[in-house]
Amino acid sequence: RIGAKKLGYNLTVLPPGKAQCPFHSHRGEEEMFFIVEGEGELRFGEARYPLRAHDVVACPCGGPETAHQIINTGTTTMRYLSLSNIVEVEICEYPDGGKIGVYADIPGLPRLRKLYRAETDVDYYDREKK
């Protein structure tokens, strides 16, 4: 780290045939990827786009229509730089797995990381005293 407070960054090294993370969208964090070497594919919403060295891709916030995933479809290692803004509270949707992730990293409070099945919606007053 070089002292950034609201910027996240990472160099991902991805073997052939692998994805770094599940297909997902963010409600608060935007991400940008710079392909350093190798080739692959970007899943974005319902589309797929080829990726190669020196491509830059931005993935905005949104719902399933902005879900994204980078897959190494090549025969050699793929390397890419990920950049994003950092938010204290984030909600992610995972369309393939039918999950919702809730993440909170607020200074002075315990870190929260919870994954839920999207179909387990409950009433606002479920288990509450009325």
Short mmCIF file of C-alpha atoms in Angstrom, two decimals:
data_model
loop_
_atom_site.label_atom_id
_atom_site.label_comp_id
_atom_site.label_asym_id
_atom_site.label_seq_id
_atom_site.Cartn_x
_atom_site.Cartn_y
_atom_site.Cartn_z
CA ARG A 1 0.00 0.00 0.00
CA ILE A 2 1.17 3.49 -0.76
CA GLY A 3 -1.17 5.25 1.61
CA ALA A 4 -4.41 5.27 -0.40
CA LYS A 5 -7.50 5.43 1.82
CA LYS A 6 -10.35 4.98 -0.69
CA LEU A 7 -8.61 3.08 -3.48
CA GLY A 8 -8.18 -0.68 -3.68
CA TYR A 9 -5.75 -2.34 -6.06
CA ASN A 10 -4.42 -5.81 -6.68
CA LEU A 11 -2.38 -7.71 -9.25
CA THR A 12 -4.18 -10.96 -10.07
CA VAL A 13 -2.26 -13.93 -11.47
CA LEU A 14 -4.74 -16.31 -13.08
CA PRO A 15 -3.89 -19.81 -14.38
CA PRO A 16 -5.42 -21.04 -17.65
CA GLY A 17 -9.07 -22.08 -17.37
CA LYS A 18 -9.64 -20.28 -14.06
CA ALA A 19 -11.69 -17.31 -12.87
CA GLN A 20 -10.54 -15.17 -9.94
CA CYS A 21 -14.02 -14.81 -8.43
CA PRO A 22 -17.66 -15.73 -9.08
CA PHE A 23 -19.80 -13.76 -11.54
CA HIS A 24 -20.94 -10.78 -9.45
CA SER A 25 -22.12 -7.17 -9.38
CA HIS A 26 -21.50 -4.37 -6.89
CA ARG A 27 -23.92 -1.78 -5.58
CA GLY A 28 -21.23 0.62 -4.32
CA GLU A 29 -17.82 -0.23 -5.78
CA GLU A 30 -16.78 0.41 -9.35
CA GLU A 31 -13.95 -1.69 -10.72
CA MET A 32 -11.45 -1.22 -13.51
CA PHE A 33 -9.13 -3.87 -14.90
CA PHE A 34 -5.93 -3.49 -16.91
CA ILE A 35 -4.81 -6.68 -18.63
CA VAL A 36 -1.03 -6.90 -18.23
CA GLU A 37 -0.48 -10.18 -20.08
CA GLY A 38 -2.34 -13.19 -21.37
CA GLU A 39 -5.78 -13.48 -22.86
CA GLY A 40 -9.20 -14.23 -21.54
CA GLU A 41 -12.83 -13.34 -21.54
CA LEU A 42 -14.96 -10.82 -19.69
CA ARG A 43 -18.48 -11.88 -18.81
CA PHE A 44 -20.49 -8.69 -18.43
CA GLY A 45 -24.24 -8.96 -17.95
CA GLU A 46 -25.41 -11.36 -20.64
CA ALA A 47 -22.50 -10.59 -23.00
CA ARG A 48 -18.98 -11.97 -23.34
CA TYR A 49 -15.99 -9.99 -24.58
CA PRO A 50 -12.48 -11.17 -25.51
CA LEU A 51 -9.59 -9.73 -23.49
CA ARG A 52 -5.91 -9.44 -24.36
CA ALA A 53 -2.82 -7.65 -23.06
CA HIS A 54 -3.21 -3.87 -22.65
CA ASP A 55 -7.02 -3.91 -22.67
CA VAL A 56 -8.73 -1.72 -20.07
CA VAL A 57 -12.23 -2.58 -18.85
CA ALA A 58 -14.45 -0.60 -16.47
CA CYS A 59 -17.34 -2.25 -14.60
CA PRO A 60 -19.83 0.22 -13.10
CA CYS A 61 -22.14 -0.32 -10.14
CA GLY A 62 -25.54 -1.84 -10.70
CA GLY A 63 -27.55 -5.03 -10.53
CA PRO A 64 -27.28 -8.27 -12.52
CA GLU A 65 -26.97 -6.27 -15.76
CA THR A 66 -23.48 -5.15 -14.61
CA ALA A 67 -22.38 -8.49 -13.16
CA HIS A 68 -18.88 -9.33 -14.31
CA GLN A 69 -16.19 -12.00 -14.20
CA ILE A 70 -12.80 -12.38 -15.85
CA ILE A 71 -11.89 -15.88 -17.04
CA ASN A 72 -8.51 -16.97 -18.39
CA THR A 73 -9.44 -18.70 -21.65
CA GLY A 74 -5.85 -18.75 -22.88
CA THR A 75 -3.11 -21.37 -22.57
CA THR A 76 -0.73 -19.24 -20.48
CA THR A 77 -0.97 -17.35 -17.20
CA MET A 78 -3.05 -14.18 -17.31
CA ARG A 79 -2.06 -11.16 -15.21
CA TYR A 80 -4.26 -8.15 -14.63
CA LEU A 81 -4.37 -5.14 -12.36
CA SER A 82 -7.65 -4.50 -10.54
CA LEU A 83 -8.54 -1.02 -9.28
CA SER A 84 -11.65 0.01 -7.35
CA ASN A 85 -13.03 2.65 -5.07
CA ILE A 86 -13.47 1.42 -1.49
CA VAL A 87 -16.78 1.87 0.28
CA GLU A 88 -17.44 1.07 3.94
CA VAL A 89 -20.67 -0.81 3.19
CA GLU A 90 -21.09 -2.94 0.06
CA ILE A 91 -23.76 -5.23 -1.33
CA CYS A 92 -22.87 -7.73 -4.04
CA GLU A 93 -25.15 -9.96 -6.07
CA TYR A 94 -24.03 -13.33 -7.42
CA PRO A 95 -26.49 -14.21 -10.23
CA ASP A 96 -25.07 -17.67 -11.03
CA GLY A 97 -25.23 -18.82 -7.41
CA GLY A 98 -28.37 -16.93 -6.43
CA LYS A 99 -26.58 -15.23 -3.53
CA ILE A 100 -26.40 -11.76 -2.02
CA GLY A 101 -23.33 -10.62 -0.09
CA VAL A 102 -23.37 -7.91 2.56
CA TYR A 103 -20.01 -6.48 3.56
CA ALA A 104 -19.22 -3.73 6.07
CA ASP A 105 -15.78 -2.55 7.16
CA ILE A 106 -16.43 0.50 9.32
CA PRO A 107 -13.63 1.79 11.57
CA GLY A 108 -14.34 1.04 15.23
CA LEU A 109 -16.89 -1.71 14.50
CA PRO A 110 -16.46 -5.45 13.97
CA ARG A 111 -16.05 -6.39 10.32
CA LEU A 112 -19.21 -7.87 8.78
CA ARG A 113 -19.21 -10.38 5.92
CA LYS A 114 -22.46 -12.31 5.29
CA LEU A 115 -23.69 -14.27 2.28
CA TYR A 116 -27.36 -15.14 1.85
CA ARG A 117 -29.40 -17.09 -0.63
CA ALA A 118 -31.49 -14.58 -2.58
CA GLU A 119 -34.68 -16.63 -2.16
CA THR A 120 -34.59 -16.51 1.66
CA ASP A 121 -36.40 -13.18 1.93
CA VAL A 122 -38.20 -12.73 5.27
CA ASP A 123 -40.77 -10.27 6.56
CA TYR A 124 -39.38 -7.10 8.16
CA TYR A 125 -40.88 -8.12 11.53
CA ASP A 126 -39.87 -11.80 11.34
CA ARG A 127 -38.83 -12.93 14.88
CA GLU A 128 -39.36 -9.39 16.22
CA LYS A 129 -41.56 -8.50 19.16
CA LYS A 130 -44.44 -6.32 18.03
#
